[in-house]
Coordinates of C-alpha atoms in Angstrom, one line a residue:
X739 CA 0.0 0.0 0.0
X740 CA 1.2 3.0 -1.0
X741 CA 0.5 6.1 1.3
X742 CA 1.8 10.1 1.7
X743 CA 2.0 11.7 5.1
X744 CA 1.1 15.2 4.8
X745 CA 2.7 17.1 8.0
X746 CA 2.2 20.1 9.9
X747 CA 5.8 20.8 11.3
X748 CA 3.8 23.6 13.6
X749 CA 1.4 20.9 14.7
X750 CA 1.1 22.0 18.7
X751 CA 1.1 18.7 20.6
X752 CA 4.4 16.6 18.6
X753 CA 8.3 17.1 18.2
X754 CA 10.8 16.4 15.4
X755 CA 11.5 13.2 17.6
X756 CA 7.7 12.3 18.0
X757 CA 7.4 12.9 14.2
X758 CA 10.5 10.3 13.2
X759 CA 8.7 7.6 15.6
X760 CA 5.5 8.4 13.8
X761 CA 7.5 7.4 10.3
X762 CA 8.8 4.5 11.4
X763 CA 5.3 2.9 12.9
X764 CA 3.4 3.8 9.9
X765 CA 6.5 2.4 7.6
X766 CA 6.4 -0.8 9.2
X767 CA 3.0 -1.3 7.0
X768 CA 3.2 0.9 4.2
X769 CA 5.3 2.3 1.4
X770 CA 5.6 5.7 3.0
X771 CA 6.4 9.0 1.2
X772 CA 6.4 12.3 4.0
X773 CA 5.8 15.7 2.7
X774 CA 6.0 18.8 5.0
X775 CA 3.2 22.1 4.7
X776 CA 5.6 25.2 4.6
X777 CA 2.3 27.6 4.2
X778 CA -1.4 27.8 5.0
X779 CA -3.2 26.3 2.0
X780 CA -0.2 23.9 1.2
X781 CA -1.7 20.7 2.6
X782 CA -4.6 21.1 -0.1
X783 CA -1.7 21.2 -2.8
X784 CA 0.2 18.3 -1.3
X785 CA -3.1 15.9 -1.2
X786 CA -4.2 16.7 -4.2
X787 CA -1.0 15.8 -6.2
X788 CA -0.9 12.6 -4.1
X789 CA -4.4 11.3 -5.1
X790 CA -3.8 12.1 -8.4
X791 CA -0.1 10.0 -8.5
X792 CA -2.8 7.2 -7.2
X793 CA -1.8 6.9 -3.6
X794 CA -4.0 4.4 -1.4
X795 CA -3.8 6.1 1.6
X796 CA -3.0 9.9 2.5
X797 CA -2.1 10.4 6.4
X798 CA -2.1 13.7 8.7
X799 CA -0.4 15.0 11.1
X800 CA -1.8 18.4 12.5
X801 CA -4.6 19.7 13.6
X802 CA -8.4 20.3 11.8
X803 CA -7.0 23.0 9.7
X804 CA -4.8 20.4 8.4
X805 CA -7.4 17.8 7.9
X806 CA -9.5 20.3 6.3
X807 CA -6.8 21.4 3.6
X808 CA -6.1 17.8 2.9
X809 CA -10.1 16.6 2.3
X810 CA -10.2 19.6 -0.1
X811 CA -7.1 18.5 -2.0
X812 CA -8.8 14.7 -2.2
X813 CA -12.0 16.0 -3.5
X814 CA -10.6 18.4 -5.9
X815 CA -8.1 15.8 -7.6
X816 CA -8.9 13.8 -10.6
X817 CA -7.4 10.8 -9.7
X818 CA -5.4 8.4 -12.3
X819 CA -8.2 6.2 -14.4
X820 CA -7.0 3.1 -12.8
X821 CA -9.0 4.2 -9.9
X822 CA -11.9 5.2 -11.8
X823 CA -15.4 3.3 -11.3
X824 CA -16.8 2.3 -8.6
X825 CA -18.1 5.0 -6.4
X826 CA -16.9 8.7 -5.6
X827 CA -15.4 7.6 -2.3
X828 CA -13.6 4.4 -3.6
X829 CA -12.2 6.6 -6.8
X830 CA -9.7 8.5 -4.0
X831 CA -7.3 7.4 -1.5
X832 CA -8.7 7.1 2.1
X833 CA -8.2 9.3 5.0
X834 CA -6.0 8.8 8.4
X835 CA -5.8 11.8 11.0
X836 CA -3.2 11.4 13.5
X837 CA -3.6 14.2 16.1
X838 CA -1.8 16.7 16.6
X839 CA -3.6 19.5 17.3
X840 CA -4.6 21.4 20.3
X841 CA -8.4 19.8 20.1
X842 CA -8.9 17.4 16.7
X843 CA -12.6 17.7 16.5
X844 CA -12.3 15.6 13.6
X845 CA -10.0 12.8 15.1
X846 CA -12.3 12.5 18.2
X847 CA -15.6 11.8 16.5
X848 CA -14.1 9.0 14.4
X849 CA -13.2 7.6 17.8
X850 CA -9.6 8.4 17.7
X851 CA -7.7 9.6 21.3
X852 CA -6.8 12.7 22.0
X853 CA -3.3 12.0 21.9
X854 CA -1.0 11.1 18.6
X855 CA 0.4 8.0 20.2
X856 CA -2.8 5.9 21.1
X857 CA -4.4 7.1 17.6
X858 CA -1.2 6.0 15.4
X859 CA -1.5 2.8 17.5
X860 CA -5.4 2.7 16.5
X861 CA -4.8 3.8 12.9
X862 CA -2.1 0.9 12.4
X863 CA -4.6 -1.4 13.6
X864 CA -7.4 -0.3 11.5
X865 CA -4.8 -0.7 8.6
X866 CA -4.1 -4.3 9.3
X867 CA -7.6 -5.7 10.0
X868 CA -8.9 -3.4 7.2
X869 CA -11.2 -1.3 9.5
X870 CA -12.5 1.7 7.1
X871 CA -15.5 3.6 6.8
X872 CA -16.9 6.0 4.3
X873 CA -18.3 9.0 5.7
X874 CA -20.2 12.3 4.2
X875 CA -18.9 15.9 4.2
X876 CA -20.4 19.3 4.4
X877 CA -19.8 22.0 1.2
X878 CA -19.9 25.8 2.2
X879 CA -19.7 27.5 -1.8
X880 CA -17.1 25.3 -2.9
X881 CA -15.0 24.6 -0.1
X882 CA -16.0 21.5 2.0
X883 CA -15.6 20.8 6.2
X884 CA -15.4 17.9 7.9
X885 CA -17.3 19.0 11.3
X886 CA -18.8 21.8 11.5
X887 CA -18.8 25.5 10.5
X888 CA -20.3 28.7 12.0
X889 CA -21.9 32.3 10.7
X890 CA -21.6 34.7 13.1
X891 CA -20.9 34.9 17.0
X892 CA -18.7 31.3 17.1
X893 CA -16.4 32.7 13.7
X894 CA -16.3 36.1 15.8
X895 CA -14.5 34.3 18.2
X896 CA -12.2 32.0 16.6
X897 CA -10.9 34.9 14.8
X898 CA -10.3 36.3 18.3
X899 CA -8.6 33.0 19.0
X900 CA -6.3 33.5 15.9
X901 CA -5.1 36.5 16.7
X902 CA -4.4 36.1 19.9
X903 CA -2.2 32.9 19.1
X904 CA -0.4 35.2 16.5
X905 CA 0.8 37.5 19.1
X906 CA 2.2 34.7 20.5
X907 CA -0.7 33.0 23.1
X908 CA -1.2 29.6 23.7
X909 CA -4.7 27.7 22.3
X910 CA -6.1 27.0 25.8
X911 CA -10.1 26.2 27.0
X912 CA -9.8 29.7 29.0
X913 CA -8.5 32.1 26.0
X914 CA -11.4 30.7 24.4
X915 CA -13.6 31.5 27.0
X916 CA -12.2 35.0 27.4
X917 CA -12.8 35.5 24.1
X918 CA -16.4 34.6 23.6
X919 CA -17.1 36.4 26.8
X920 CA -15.3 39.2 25.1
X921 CA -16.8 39.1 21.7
X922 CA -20.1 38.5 22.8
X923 CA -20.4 41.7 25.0
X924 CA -18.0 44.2 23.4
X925 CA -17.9 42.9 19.5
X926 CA -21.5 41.9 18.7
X927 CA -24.4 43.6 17.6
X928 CA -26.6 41.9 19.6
X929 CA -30.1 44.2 19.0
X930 CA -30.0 43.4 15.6
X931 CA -30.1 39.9 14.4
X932 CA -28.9 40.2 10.6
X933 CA -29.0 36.2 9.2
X934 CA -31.9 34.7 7.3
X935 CA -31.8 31.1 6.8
X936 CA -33.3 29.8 3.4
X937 CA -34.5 26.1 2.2
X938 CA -36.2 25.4 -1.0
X939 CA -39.7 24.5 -0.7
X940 CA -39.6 26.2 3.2
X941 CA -40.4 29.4 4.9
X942 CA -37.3 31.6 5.0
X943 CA -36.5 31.9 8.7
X944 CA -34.8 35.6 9.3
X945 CA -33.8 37.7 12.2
X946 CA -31.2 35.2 13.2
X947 CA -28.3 36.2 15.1
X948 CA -25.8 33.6 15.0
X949 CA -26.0 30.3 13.1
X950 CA -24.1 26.7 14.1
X951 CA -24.0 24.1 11.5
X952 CA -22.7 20.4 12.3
X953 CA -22.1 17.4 9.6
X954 CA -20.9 15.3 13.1
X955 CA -21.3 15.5 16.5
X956 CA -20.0 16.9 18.9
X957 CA -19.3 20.4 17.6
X958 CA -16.1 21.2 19.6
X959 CA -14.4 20.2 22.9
X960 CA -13.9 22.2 26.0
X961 CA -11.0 19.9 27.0
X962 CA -12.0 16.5 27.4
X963 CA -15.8 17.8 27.7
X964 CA -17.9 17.6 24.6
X965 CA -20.5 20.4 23.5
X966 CA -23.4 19.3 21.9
X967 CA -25.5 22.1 20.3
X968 CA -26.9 19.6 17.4
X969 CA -26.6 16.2 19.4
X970 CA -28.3 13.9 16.5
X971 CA -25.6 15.4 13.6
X972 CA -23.9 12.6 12.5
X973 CA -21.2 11.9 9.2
X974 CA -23.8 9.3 7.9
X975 CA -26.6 12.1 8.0
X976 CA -27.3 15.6 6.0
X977 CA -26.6 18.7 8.1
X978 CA -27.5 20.1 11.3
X979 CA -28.6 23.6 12.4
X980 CA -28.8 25.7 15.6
X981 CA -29.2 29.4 15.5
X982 CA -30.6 31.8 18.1
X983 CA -32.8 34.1 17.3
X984 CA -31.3 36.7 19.8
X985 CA -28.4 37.0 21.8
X986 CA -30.2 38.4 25.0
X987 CA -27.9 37.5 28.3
X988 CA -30.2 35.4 30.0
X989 CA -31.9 33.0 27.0
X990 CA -27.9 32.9 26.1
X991 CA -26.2 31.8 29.0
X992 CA -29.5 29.2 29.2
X993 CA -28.7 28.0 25.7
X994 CA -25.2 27.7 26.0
X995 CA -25.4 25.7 29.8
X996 CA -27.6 23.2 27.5
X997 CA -24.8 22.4 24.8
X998 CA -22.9 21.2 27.8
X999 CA -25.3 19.1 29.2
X1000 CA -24.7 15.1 29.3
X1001 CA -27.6 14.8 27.8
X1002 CA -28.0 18.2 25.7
X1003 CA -31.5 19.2 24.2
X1004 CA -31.0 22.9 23.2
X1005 CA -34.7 24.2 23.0
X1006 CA -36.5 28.0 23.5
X1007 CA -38.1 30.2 22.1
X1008 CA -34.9 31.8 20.8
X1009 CA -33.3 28.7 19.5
X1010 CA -33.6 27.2 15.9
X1011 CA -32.9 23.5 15.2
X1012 CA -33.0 21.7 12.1
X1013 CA -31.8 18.2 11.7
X1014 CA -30.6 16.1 8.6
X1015 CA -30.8 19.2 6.1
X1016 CA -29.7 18.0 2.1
X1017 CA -28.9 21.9 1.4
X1018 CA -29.4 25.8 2.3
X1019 CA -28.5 29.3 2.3
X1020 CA -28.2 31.7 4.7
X1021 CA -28.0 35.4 4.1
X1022 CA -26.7 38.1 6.1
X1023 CA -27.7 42.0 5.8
X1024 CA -24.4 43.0 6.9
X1025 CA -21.0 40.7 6.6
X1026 CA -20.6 38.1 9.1
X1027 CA -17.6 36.1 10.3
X1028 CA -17.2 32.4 8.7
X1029 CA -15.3 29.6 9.5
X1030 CA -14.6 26.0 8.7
X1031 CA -13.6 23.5 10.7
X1032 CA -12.4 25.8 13.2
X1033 CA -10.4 28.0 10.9
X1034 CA -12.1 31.4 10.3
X1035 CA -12.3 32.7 6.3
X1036 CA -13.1 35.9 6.7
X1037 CA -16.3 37.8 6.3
X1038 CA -19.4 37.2 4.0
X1039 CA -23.2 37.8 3.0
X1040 CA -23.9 35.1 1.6
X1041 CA -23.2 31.4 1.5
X1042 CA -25.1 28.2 0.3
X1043 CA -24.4 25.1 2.4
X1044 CA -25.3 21.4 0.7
X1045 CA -24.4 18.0 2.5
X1046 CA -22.4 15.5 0.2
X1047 CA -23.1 11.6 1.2
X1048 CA -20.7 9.2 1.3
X1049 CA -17.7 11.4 0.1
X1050 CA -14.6 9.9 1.8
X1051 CA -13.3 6.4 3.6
X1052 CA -11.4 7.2 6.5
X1053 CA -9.3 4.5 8.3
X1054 CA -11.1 4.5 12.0

């Protein structure tokens, strides 16, 4: 089998020597070939051009920014015509995600450990007895995310998160929580709610202030602690959706004590849930933060969301 191992060297929880020990476990059971990201957008590159030499297998190590570059290399490669036929997912090499991130959402719902060590020893494993499965994706435009992305308040904040690391700050459960605090009382404009949500054949639902959407659950971690806002999202289903309706302190802090629940059932009059959704748009009257997977895009009005079914195999 022949397989490419697409690293982050900035990945937050390995070392040089952690990354050698890595090599050596996953060439004791395939025909390994290691290519480093120098640059954000370079993992996309680096998977594409392996699908399309007809690699098996393509291998992370990073966090879900990396894993999110890499599925959109896969899916955008035309891969060489001896792997034509056959179904979409079967036409591309499958996906391993070592982590080595500060959370790896992605890692975690598959099942994986937190930690790089256990989940190489469970990926080796799942390579010997043959142990895949093929899961669906989400598709925001014409970029795709693995877990979940986010239109307003929860983009506000990771792009908090993002420049706080860049002047140096460490990823940690309490910067994140200093930052929502922060963004949700000094950064927000939380009178107005500017999101409508669209589906074909629906009702448009507007005056939506800030709008979740899971293709897995859970949506993030808070350390080891999962947070549920859509609970039933799952990679074998279409998407999920919460958004509130208003951003008032007490139906907030009510909301956000259900996500982490044990057993979460966000519900109110200011909360919107929609479960197994093929496709929809939502529209903003002002720009909104975006993000992807935990990576924040920028700013937009628009964007039209669609669920893709069985896109990828993944080695779980």
């Amino acid at each position: 089998m022949r397989a490419v191992l697409v690293v982050n060297p900035k990945a937050t929880t390995t070392s040089e020597r952690s990354r050698d020990v890595l090599v050596r476990a996953l060439r004791s059971e395939v025909d390994l070939s290691v290519r480093y990201t120098r640059r954000r957008g370079h993992a996309m590159d680096l998977a594409r051009e392996a699908a399309e030499e007809g690699v098996d297998l393509v291998v992370t190590l990073g966090g879900d920014g990396t894993v999110n570059e890499v599925v959109n290399g896969l899916m955008a490669a035309e891969p060489p015509t001896i792997r034509t036929g056959g179904s979409p997912a079967e036409r591309l090499p499958a996906l391993a995600t070592v982590p080595g991130g500060s959370t790896n959402v992605f890692a975690r719902a598959l099942g994986l450990p937190r930690e790089w060590p256990e989940g190489t020893s469970m990926i080796l494993e799942g390579l010997r007895l043959g142990r895949s499965r093929t899961i669906g994706l989400g598709r925001a435009d014409d970029r795709y995310f693995t877990f979940c992305a986010g239109f307003g308040l929860d983009a506000a904040v990771i792009h908090r998160v993002e420049q706080a690391r860049r002047r140096g700050r460490v990823s940690t459960p309490a910067l994140y929580l200093r930052s929502t605090v922060n963004q949700y009382f000094l950064g927000s404009d939380r009178r107005h709610p500017a999101i409508s949500l669209e589906r074909p054949g629906e009702v448009t639902e507007g005056e939506l202030a800030t709008v979740i959407i899971q293709n897995t659950a859970p949506w993030t971690y808070l350390g080891e602690r999962e947070i549920n806002p859509n609970p039933a999202a799952s990679f074998d289903l279409g998407l999920d959706v919460l958004a509130m309706r208003q951003l008032r302190v007490a139906s907030t802090a009510r909301t956000v004590t259900q996500f982490f629940s044990h057993t979460p059932d966000p519900r109110g009059r200011q909360v919107l849930q929609l479960h197994d959704l093929a496709e929809f748009t939502l529209v903003a009257s002002r720009p909104q933060a975006f993000q992807l997977d935990g990576d924040y895009l920028g700013e937009r009005e628009k964007v039209r969301f669609a669920s893709v079914p069985a896109a990828l195999r993944v080695i779980c």
